[in-house]
XYZ file of C-alpha atoms in Angstrom:
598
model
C 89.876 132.678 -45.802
C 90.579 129.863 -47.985
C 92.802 126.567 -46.724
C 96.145 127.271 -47.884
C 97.485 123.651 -48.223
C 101.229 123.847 -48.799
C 101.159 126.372 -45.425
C 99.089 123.865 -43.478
C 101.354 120.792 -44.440
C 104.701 123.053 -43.828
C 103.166 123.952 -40.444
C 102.015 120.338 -39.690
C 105.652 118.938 -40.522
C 107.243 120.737 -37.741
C 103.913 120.281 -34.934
C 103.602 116.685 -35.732
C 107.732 115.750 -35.515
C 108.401 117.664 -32.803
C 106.595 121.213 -31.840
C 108.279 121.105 -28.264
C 111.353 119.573 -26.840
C 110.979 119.622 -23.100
C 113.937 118.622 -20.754
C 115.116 117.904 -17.874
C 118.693 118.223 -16.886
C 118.301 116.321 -13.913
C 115.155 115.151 -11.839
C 113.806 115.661 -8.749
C 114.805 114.417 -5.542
C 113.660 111.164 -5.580
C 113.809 110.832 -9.112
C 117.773 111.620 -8.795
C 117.888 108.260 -5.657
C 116.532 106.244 -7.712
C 118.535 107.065 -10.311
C 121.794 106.517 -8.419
C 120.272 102.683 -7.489
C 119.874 102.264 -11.228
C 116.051 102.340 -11.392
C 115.056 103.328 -14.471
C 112.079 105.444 -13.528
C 110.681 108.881 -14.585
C 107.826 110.840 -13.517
C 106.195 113.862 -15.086
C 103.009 115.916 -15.054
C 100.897 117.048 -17.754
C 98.250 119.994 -16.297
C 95.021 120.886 -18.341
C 92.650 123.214 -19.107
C 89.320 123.850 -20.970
C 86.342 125.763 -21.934
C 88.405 128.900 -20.577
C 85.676 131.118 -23.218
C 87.795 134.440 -22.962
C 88.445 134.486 -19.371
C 91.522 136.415 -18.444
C 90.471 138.803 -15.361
C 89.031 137.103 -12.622
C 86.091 139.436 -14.087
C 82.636 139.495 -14.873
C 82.385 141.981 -17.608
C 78.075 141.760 -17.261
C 78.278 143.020 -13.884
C 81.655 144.965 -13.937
C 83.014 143.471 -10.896
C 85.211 140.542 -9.431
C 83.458 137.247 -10.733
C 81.778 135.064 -7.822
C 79.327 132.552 -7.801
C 77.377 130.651 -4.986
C 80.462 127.943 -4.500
C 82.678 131.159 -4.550
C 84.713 129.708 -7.970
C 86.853 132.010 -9.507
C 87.843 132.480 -13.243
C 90.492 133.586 -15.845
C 93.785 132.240 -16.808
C 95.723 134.615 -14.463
C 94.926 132.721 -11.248
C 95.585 129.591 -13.878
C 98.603 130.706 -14.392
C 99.746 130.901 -10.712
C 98.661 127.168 -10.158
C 100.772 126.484 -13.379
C 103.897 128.277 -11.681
C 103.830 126.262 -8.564
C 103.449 122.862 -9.961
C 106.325 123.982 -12.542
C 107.979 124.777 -8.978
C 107.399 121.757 -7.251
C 107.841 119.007 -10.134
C 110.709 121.160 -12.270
C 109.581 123.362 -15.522
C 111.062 120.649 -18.087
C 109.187 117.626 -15.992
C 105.848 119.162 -17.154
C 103.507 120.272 -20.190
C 100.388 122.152 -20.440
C 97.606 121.604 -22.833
C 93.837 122.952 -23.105
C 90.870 121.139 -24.687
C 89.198 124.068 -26.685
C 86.550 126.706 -26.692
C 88.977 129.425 -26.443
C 88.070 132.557 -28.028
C 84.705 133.225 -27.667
C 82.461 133.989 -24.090
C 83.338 136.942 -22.528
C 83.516 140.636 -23.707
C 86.583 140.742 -23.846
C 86.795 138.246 -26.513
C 84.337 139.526 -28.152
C 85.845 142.889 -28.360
C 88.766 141.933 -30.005
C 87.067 139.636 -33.074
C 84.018 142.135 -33.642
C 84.724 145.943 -32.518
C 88.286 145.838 -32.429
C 89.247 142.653 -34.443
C 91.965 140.823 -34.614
C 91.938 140.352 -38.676
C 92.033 143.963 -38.788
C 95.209 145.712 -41.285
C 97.532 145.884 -38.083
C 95.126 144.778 -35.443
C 95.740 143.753 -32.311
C 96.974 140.392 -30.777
C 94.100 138.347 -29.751
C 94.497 138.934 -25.384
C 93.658 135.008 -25.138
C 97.027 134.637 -27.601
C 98.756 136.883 -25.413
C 97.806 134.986 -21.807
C 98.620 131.397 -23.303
C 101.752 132.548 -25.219
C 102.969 133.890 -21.971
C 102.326 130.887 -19.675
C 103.812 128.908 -22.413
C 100.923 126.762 -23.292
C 102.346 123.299 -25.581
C 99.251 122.705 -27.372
C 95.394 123.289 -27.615
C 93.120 121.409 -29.086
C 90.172 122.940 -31.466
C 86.789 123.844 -29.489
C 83.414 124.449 -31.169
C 83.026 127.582 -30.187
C 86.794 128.665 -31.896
C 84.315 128.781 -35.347
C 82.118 131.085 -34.303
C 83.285 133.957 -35.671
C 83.862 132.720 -38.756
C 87.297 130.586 -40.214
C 89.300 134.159 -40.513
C 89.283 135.088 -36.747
C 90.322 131.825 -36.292
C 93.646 131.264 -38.407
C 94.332 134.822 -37.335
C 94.399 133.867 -34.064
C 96.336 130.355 -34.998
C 98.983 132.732 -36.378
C 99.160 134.782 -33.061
C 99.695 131.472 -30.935
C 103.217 129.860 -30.317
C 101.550 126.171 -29.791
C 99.562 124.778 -32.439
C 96.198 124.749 -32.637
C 94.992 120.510 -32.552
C 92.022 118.902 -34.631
C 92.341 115.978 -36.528
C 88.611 115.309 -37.070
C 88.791 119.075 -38.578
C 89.040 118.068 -42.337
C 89.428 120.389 -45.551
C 85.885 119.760 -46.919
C 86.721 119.028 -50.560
C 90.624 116.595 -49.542
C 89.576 115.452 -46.529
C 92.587 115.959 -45.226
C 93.212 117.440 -41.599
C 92.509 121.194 -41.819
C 94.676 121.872 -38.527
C 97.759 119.779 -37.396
C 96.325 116.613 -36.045
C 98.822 116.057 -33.182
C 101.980 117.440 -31.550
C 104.886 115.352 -30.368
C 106.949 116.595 -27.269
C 110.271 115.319 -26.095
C 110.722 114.870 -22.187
C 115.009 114.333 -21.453
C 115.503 111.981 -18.295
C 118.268 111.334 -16.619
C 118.193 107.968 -18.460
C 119.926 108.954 -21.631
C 115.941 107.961 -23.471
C 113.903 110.916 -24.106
C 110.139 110.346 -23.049
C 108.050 111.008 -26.363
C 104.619 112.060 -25.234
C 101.956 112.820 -28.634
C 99.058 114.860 -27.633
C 96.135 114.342 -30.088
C 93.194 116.667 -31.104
C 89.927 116.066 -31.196
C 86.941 118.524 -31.698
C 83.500 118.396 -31.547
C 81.544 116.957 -34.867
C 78.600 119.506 -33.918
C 80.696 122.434 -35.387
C 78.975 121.184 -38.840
C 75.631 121.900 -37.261
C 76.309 124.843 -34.473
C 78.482 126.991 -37.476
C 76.691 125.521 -40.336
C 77.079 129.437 -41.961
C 80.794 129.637 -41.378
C 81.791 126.163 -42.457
C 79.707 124.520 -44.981
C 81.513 123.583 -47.699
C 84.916 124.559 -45.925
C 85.228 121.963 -43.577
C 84.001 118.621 -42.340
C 83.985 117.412 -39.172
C 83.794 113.317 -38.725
C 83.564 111.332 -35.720
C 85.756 111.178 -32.714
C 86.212 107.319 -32.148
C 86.898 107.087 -36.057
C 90.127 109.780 -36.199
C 91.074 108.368 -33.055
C 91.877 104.687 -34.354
C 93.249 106.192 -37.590
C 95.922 108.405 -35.657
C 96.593 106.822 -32.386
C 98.361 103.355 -33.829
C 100.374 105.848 -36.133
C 101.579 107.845 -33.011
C 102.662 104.868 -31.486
C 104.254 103.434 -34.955
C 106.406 107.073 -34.585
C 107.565 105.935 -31.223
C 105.387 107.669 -28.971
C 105.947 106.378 -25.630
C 102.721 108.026 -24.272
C 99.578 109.044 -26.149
C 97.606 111.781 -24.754
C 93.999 112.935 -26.240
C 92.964 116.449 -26.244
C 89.261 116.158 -26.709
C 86.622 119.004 -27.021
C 83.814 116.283 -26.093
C 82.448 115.719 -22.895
C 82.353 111.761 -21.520
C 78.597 110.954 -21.036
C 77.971 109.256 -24.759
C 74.987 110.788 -25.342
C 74.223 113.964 -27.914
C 71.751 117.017 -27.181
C 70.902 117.431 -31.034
C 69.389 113.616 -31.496
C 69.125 112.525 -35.171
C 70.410 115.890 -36.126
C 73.741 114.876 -35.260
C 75.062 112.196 -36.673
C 78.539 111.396 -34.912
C 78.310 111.572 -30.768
C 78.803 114.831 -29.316
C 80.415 113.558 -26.053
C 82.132 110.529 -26.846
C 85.800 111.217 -25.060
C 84.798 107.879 -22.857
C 83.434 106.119 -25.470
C 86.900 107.038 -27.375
C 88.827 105.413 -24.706
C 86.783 102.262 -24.560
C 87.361 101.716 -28.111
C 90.742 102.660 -28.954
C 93.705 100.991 -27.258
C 97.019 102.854 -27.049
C 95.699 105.646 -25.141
C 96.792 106.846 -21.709
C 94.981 109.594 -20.820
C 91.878 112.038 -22.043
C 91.458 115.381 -21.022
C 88.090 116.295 -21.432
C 86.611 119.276 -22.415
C 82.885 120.800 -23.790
C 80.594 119.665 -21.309
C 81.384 122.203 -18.316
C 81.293 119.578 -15.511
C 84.064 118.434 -12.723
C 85.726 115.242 -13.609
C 88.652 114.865 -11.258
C 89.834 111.342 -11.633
C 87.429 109.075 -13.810
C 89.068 105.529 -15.606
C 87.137 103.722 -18.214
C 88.874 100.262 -19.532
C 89.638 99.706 -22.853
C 87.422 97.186 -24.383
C 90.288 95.442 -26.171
C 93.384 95.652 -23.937
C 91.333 95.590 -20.855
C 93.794 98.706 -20.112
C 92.557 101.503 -17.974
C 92.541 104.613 -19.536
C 92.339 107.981 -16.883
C 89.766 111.121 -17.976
C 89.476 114.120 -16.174
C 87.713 117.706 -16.981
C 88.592 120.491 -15.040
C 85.488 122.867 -14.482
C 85.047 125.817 -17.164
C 86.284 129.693 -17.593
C 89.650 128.382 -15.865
C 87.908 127.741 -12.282
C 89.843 124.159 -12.228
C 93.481 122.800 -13.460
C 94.028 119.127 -14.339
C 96.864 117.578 -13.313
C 97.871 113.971 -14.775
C 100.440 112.677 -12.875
C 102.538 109.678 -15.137
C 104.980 107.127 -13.842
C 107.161 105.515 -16.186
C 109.480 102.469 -16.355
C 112.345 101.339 -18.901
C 111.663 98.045 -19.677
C 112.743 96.266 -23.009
C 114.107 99.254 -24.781
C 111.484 101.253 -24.288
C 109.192 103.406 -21.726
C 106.194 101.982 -20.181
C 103.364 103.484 -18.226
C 103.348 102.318 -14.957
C 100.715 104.933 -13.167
C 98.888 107.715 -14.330
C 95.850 108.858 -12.203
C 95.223 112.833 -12.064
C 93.114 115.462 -10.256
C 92.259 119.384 -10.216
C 93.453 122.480 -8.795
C 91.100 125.398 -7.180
C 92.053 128.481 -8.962
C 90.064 130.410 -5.498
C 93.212 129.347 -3.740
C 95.857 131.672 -5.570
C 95.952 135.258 -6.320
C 96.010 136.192 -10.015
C 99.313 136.277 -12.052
C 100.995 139.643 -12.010
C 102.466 138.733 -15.007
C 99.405 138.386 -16.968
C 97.207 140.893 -15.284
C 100.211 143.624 -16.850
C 100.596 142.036 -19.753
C 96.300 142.891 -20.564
C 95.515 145.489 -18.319
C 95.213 148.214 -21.526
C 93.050 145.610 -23.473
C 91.323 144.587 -20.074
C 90.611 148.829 -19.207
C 89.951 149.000 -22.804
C 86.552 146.585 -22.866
C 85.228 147.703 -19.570
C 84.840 151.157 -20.809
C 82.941 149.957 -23.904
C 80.675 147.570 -22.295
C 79.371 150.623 -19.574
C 78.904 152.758 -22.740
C 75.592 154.403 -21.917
C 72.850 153.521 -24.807
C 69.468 154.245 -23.912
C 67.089 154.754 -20.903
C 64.411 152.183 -19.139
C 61.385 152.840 -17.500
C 61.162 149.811 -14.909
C 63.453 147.602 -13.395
C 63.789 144.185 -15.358
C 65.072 140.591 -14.064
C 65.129 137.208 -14.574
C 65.577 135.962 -11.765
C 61.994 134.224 -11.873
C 62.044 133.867 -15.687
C 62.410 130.023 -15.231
C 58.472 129.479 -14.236
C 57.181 132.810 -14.604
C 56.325 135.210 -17.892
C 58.594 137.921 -17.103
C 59.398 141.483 -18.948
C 63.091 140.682 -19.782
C 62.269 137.724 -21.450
C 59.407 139.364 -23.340
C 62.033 142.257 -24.647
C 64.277 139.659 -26.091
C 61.133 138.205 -27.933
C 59.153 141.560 -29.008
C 62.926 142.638 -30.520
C 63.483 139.756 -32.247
C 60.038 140.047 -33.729
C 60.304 143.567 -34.711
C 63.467 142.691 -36.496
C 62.024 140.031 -38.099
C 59.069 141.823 -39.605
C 61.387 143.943 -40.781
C 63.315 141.981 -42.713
C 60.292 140.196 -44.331
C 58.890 143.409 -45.083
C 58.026 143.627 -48.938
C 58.120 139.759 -49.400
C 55.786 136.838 -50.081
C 55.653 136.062 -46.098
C 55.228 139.587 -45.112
C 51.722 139.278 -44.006
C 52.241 136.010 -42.140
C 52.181 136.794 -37.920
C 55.631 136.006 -35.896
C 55.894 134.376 -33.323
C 59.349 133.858 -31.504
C 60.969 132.077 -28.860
C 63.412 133.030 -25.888
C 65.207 130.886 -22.912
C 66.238 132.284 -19.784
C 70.499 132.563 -20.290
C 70.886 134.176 -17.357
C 69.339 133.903 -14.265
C 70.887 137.011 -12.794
C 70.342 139.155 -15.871
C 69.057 142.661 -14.846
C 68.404 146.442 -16.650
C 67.761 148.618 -14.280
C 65.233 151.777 -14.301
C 67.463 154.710 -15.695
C 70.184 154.592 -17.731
C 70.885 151.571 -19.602
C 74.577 150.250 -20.773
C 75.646 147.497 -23.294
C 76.636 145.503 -20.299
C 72.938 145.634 -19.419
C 71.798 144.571 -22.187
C 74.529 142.289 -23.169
C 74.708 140.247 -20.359
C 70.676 139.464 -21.109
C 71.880 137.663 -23.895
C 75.728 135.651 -23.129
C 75.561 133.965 -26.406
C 76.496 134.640 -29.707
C 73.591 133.610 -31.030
C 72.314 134.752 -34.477
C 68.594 135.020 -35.831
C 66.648 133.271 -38.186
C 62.948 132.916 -39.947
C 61.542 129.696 -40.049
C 58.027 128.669 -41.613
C 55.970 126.964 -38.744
C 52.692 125.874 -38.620
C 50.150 126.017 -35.666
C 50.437 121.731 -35.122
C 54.727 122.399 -34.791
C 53.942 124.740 -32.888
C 52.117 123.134 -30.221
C 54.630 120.069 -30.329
C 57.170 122.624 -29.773
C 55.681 124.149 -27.073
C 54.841 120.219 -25.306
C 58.754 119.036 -25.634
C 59.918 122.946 -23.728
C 57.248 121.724 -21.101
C 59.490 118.597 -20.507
C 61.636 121.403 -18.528
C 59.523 121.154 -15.396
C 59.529 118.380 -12.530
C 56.167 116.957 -12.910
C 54.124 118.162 -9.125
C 51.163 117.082 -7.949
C 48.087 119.341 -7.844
C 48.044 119.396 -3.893
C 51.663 119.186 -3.433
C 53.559 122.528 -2.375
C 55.942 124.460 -4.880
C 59.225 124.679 -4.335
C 60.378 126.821 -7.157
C 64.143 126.131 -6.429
C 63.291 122.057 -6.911
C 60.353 122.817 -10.434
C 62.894 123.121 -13.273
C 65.655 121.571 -14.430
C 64.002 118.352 -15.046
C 66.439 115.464 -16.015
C 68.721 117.822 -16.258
C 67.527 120.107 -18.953
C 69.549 123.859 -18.454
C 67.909 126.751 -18.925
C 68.648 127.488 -22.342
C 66.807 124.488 -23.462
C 63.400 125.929 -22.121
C 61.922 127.962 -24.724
C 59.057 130.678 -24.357
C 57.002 131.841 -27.155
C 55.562 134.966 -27.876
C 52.920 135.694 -30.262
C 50.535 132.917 -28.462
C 49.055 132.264 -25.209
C 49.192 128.549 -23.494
C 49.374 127.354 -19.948
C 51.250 124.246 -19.159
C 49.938 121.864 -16.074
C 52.736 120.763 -14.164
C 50.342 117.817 -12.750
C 50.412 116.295 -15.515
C 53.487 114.077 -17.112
C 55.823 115.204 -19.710
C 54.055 115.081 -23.217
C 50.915 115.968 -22.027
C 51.195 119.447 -20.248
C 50.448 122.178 -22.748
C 46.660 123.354 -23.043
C 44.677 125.899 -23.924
C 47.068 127.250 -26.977
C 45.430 130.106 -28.840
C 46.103 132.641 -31.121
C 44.655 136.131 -30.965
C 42.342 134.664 -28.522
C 41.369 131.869 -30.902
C 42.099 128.037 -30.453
C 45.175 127.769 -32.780
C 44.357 125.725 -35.968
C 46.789 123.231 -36.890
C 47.154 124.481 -40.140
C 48.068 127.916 -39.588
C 51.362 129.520 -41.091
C 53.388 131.335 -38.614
C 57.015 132.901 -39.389
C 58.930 131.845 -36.597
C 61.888 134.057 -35.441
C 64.486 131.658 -32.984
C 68.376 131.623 -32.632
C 70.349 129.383 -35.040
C 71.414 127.445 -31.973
C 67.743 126.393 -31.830
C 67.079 126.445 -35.682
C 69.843 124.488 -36.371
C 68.686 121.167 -34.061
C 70.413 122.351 -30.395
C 68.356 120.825 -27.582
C 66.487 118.386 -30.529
C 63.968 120.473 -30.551
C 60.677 119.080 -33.571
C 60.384 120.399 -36.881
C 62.470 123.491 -36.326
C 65.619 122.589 -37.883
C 63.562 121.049 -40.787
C 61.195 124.035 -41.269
C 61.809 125.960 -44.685
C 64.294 128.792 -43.820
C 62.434 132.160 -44.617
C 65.615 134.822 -43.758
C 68.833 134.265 -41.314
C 71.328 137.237 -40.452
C 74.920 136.523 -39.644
C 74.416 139.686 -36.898
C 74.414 138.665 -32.937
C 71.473 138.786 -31.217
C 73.092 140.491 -28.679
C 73.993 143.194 -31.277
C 70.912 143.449 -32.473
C 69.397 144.045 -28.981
C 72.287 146.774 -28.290
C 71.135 148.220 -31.817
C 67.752 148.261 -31.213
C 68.148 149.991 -27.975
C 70.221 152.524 -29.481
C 67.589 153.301 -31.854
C 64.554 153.606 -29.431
C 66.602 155.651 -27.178
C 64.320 154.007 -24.424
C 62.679 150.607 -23.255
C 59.325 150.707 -21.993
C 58.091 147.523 -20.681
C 54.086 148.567 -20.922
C 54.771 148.292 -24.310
C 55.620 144.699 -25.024
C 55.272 142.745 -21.626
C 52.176 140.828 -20.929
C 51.333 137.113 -19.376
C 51.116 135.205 -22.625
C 51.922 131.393 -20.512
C 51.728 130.560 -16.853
C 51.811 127.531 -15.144
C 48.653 125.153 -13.685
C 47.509 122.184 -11.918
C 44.281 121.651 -13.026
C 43.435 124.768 -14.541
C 44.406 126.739 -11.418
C 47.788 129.299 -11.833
C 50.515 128.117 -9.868
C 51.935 131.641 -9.121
């Protein structure tokens, strides 16, 4: 869908001079006292959330039943929404707004329902159910996440359309103007019982790895420059409009560092490194990372002012709450206090407002994803897929494989061997003997991944193999094994411990990082450095994510815009059946000096 510009700068005219006027007739209790003494005071509360990825139903649409975890979190924007209704309660509806920091519309099923098999873009298609949540607990503003590109630029402004808040980037530029592609900012009037209106601007910031993780859907659409940089070009002119506070919507996390190295070349979390550097900010909500930041102040390098972060925890299992304090003084409004913290949503029951509002679309998706699609012959987990060669791992890899000799069939690499990799998304993942639905196999693979071809040769390979080895805690050869304390290593996830099929290697957890991986053959040969493999990985991987060597540089031999996930549901279709005699094997173990661990 091309970037319509007159519509964008129509649409930014009325977000950026005013998109909500919020009131208050009168304030609260003590607000009112005060009042009456002729304090010029006024307190409000701005609640946050982020990362929410399609959650809705406090759901789990892999194992169709009521989400829980180990710290017995709960998801979705309906218990959200009840938290939302009792701090409207308590503080008064026109003393508050609510924002979200991106990563919206992609992560669950049911998001993924409505922009692939029922999609939103459709001639008459349905309202996105994420649309439908927000519009209905009267969301302000959100700013752009990553993962909002994912299905390419089309779902996207479809789903813009469907919202009544505007959708916030202003490092999201038209590639060939370079001028904001979404409205930058949204200004919101707050009535006191001061005769002054509080003007609070809320700016948007996304994440400058879009340009990397959706290179396919926005290459030569969009750009996507740094966060610190937009920030000090749009933060002195929200204060030159008269905003008396500046909030920052930012789909970034706060630790300054990047997980694509060299790759990427603007920080991927930089929301604290944003309010060190540019003064006139209040208060950062942070987003992206998926960690718990209640209360966290960084000072201002210049003003020596302290700015407040906080992150609520993912999928809606936290709210944000930024409670402000302000003072008339010399005309204007000051900041006095701001300090915030988070909500439980595991202490409220789920909206019954929003639970009817998407119980068809909710109904609708757990019916497709227990479709029935095929037949297995042994139980498969992954629950030891972190330090063991497992058969549910080995699927993923042996269909990615098969697809990609397919694909290469008939061409100039078609006699070259694949190899592939696989991480562990999932530690819970499971298709059971017997029948076999998408939810099965889907919830093997939680990303939206897509698959690619890269040339490789054997000496990438190996150097490959030596930085996924960096996973593990280095143990000594006559130290026990705790398999709960092995992996994870400087806190490396999962999905950034790759597995290769196609070769056979053992890595010694004795030894230190850089220096693990031995005994790599091929076909039961030493593998030459000069061999030429055709190397089928995800585009999250191919593309730099987790700064993996030589991948993203390696020539590009085929990519598909398909999911993986789809691909596996496909594939299963086809076959009718999985048999895991046929692809699983031990291809890599781990040692201490030579001898297997497990």
């Amino acid at each position: 869908m091309p970037l319509n510009r007159r519509k964008f700068l129509e649409k930014s005219a009325v977000t950026g001079a005013g998109v909500a006027l919020t009131g208050a007739v009168s304030a609260p209790g003590a607000q009112a006292a005060e009042a009456k003494r002729g304090a010029r005071r006024y307190a409000f509360t701005v609640l946050g959330t982020t990362d929410l990825h399609g959650n809705v139903f406090n759901w789990d649409y892999f194992t169709d039943k009521e989400f829980d975890d180990k710290d017995h979190n709960d998801v979705g924007l309906a218990k959200v929404s009840t938290l939302v209704n009792r701090v409207r309660e308590e503080k008064g509806r026109r003393n508050t707004l609510l924002i979200d920091a991106g990563d919206t519309i992609q992560g669950t099923q049911l998001s993924y329902y409505y922009a692939k098999v029922d999609p939103i873009t459709a001639e008459g298609g349905p309202v996105h159910p994420m649309a439908q949540a927000m519009n209905a607990m009267e969301y302000d503003a959100a700013a752009l996440g990553n993962h909002e590109f994912n299905y390419g630029i089309p779902v996207l402004r479809k789903f813009e359309q469907q919202c009544r808040f505007p959708l916030l980037g202003a490092n999201a530029l038209d590639a060939k103007t370079l001028r904001p592609a979404f409205a930058p900012y949204s200004m919101h009037r707050l009535r006191t019982p001061h005769g002054r209106d509080v003007k609070v601007a809320v700016l948007g910031l996304t994440n400058p790895g879009i340009a990397i993780w959706d290179k396919a859907n926005v290459q030569g659409k969009m750009t996507f420059p740094g966060l610190e940089e937009q920030a000090a070009k749009w933060v002195p002119k929200l204060r030159s409009m008269g905003a008396d506070v500046v909030i920052v919507s930012a789909h970034s996390g706060s630790s300054g560092t990047s997980s694509y190295g060299d790759q990427l070349p603007y920080i991927e979390n930089a929301a604290a490194l944003v309010a060190e550097q540019v003064p006139g900010i209040d208060a950062i909500l942070v987003g992206h990372a998926h960690t718990e930041i209640p209360e966290y102040f960084v000072a201002n390098k210049k003003t020596g002012k302290k700015v407040v972060l906080s992150e609520p925890l993912k999928w809606g299992q936290r709210l944000t709450l930024f409670d402000f304090e302000l003072v008339f003084e010399k005309g204007c409004w000051k900041v006095e206090k701001v300090g915030a913290k988070v909500l439980n949503s595991n202490t409220v029951e789920e909206d019954p407002k929003i639970t009817k509002l998407l119980s068809d679309e909710h109904e609708k998706v757990v019916a497709y994803v227990n479709q029935v699609i095929g037949t297995n012959a042994a139980e498969m987990t992954s629950a030891e897929a972190p330090y063991k060669d497992v058969p549910i791992i080995d699927l993923i890899n042996h269909i990615q494989a098969d697809t990609v000799k397919r694909a290469l069939a008939g061409t100039e690499h078609a006699a070259l061997p694949v190899l592939s990799q696989a991480a562990c998304f999932s530690r819970s993942a499971r298709i059971p003997a017997g029948q076999v639905t998408i939810r099965d196999v889907a919830g093997l693979y939680v990303f939206e991944n897509t698959l690619e071809a890269r040339l490789m040769t054997g000496a990438q390979m190996k150097a490959y193999l030596e930085f996924s080895a960096n996973y593990y805690v280095q143990t000594a050869a006559d130290a026990p094994v705790d398999p709960a304390k092995l992996t994870n290593a400087n806190g490396t996830p999962d999905y950034n411990y790759d597995v290769v099929s196609g070769l056979s290697y053992e890595i010694d957890i004795a030894k230190p990082a850089g220096s693990r991986v031995t005994n790599v053959r091929f076909e039961g040969q030493p593998l030459a450095d000069d061999a030429q493999f055709v190397f089928a990985v995800n585009n999250y991987r191919a593309n730099g994510g987790g700064n993996f060597p030589h991948v993203a540089a390696a020539r590009v031999l085929w990519s598909n815009s398909e999911e993986i996930r789809n691909t596996m549901i496909a594939w299963v279709k086809a076959k009718g059946s999985i048999d895991p005699a046929v692809f699983a094997g031990v291809d890599w173990k781990l040692t201490r000096n030579g001898t297997p661990v497990f």
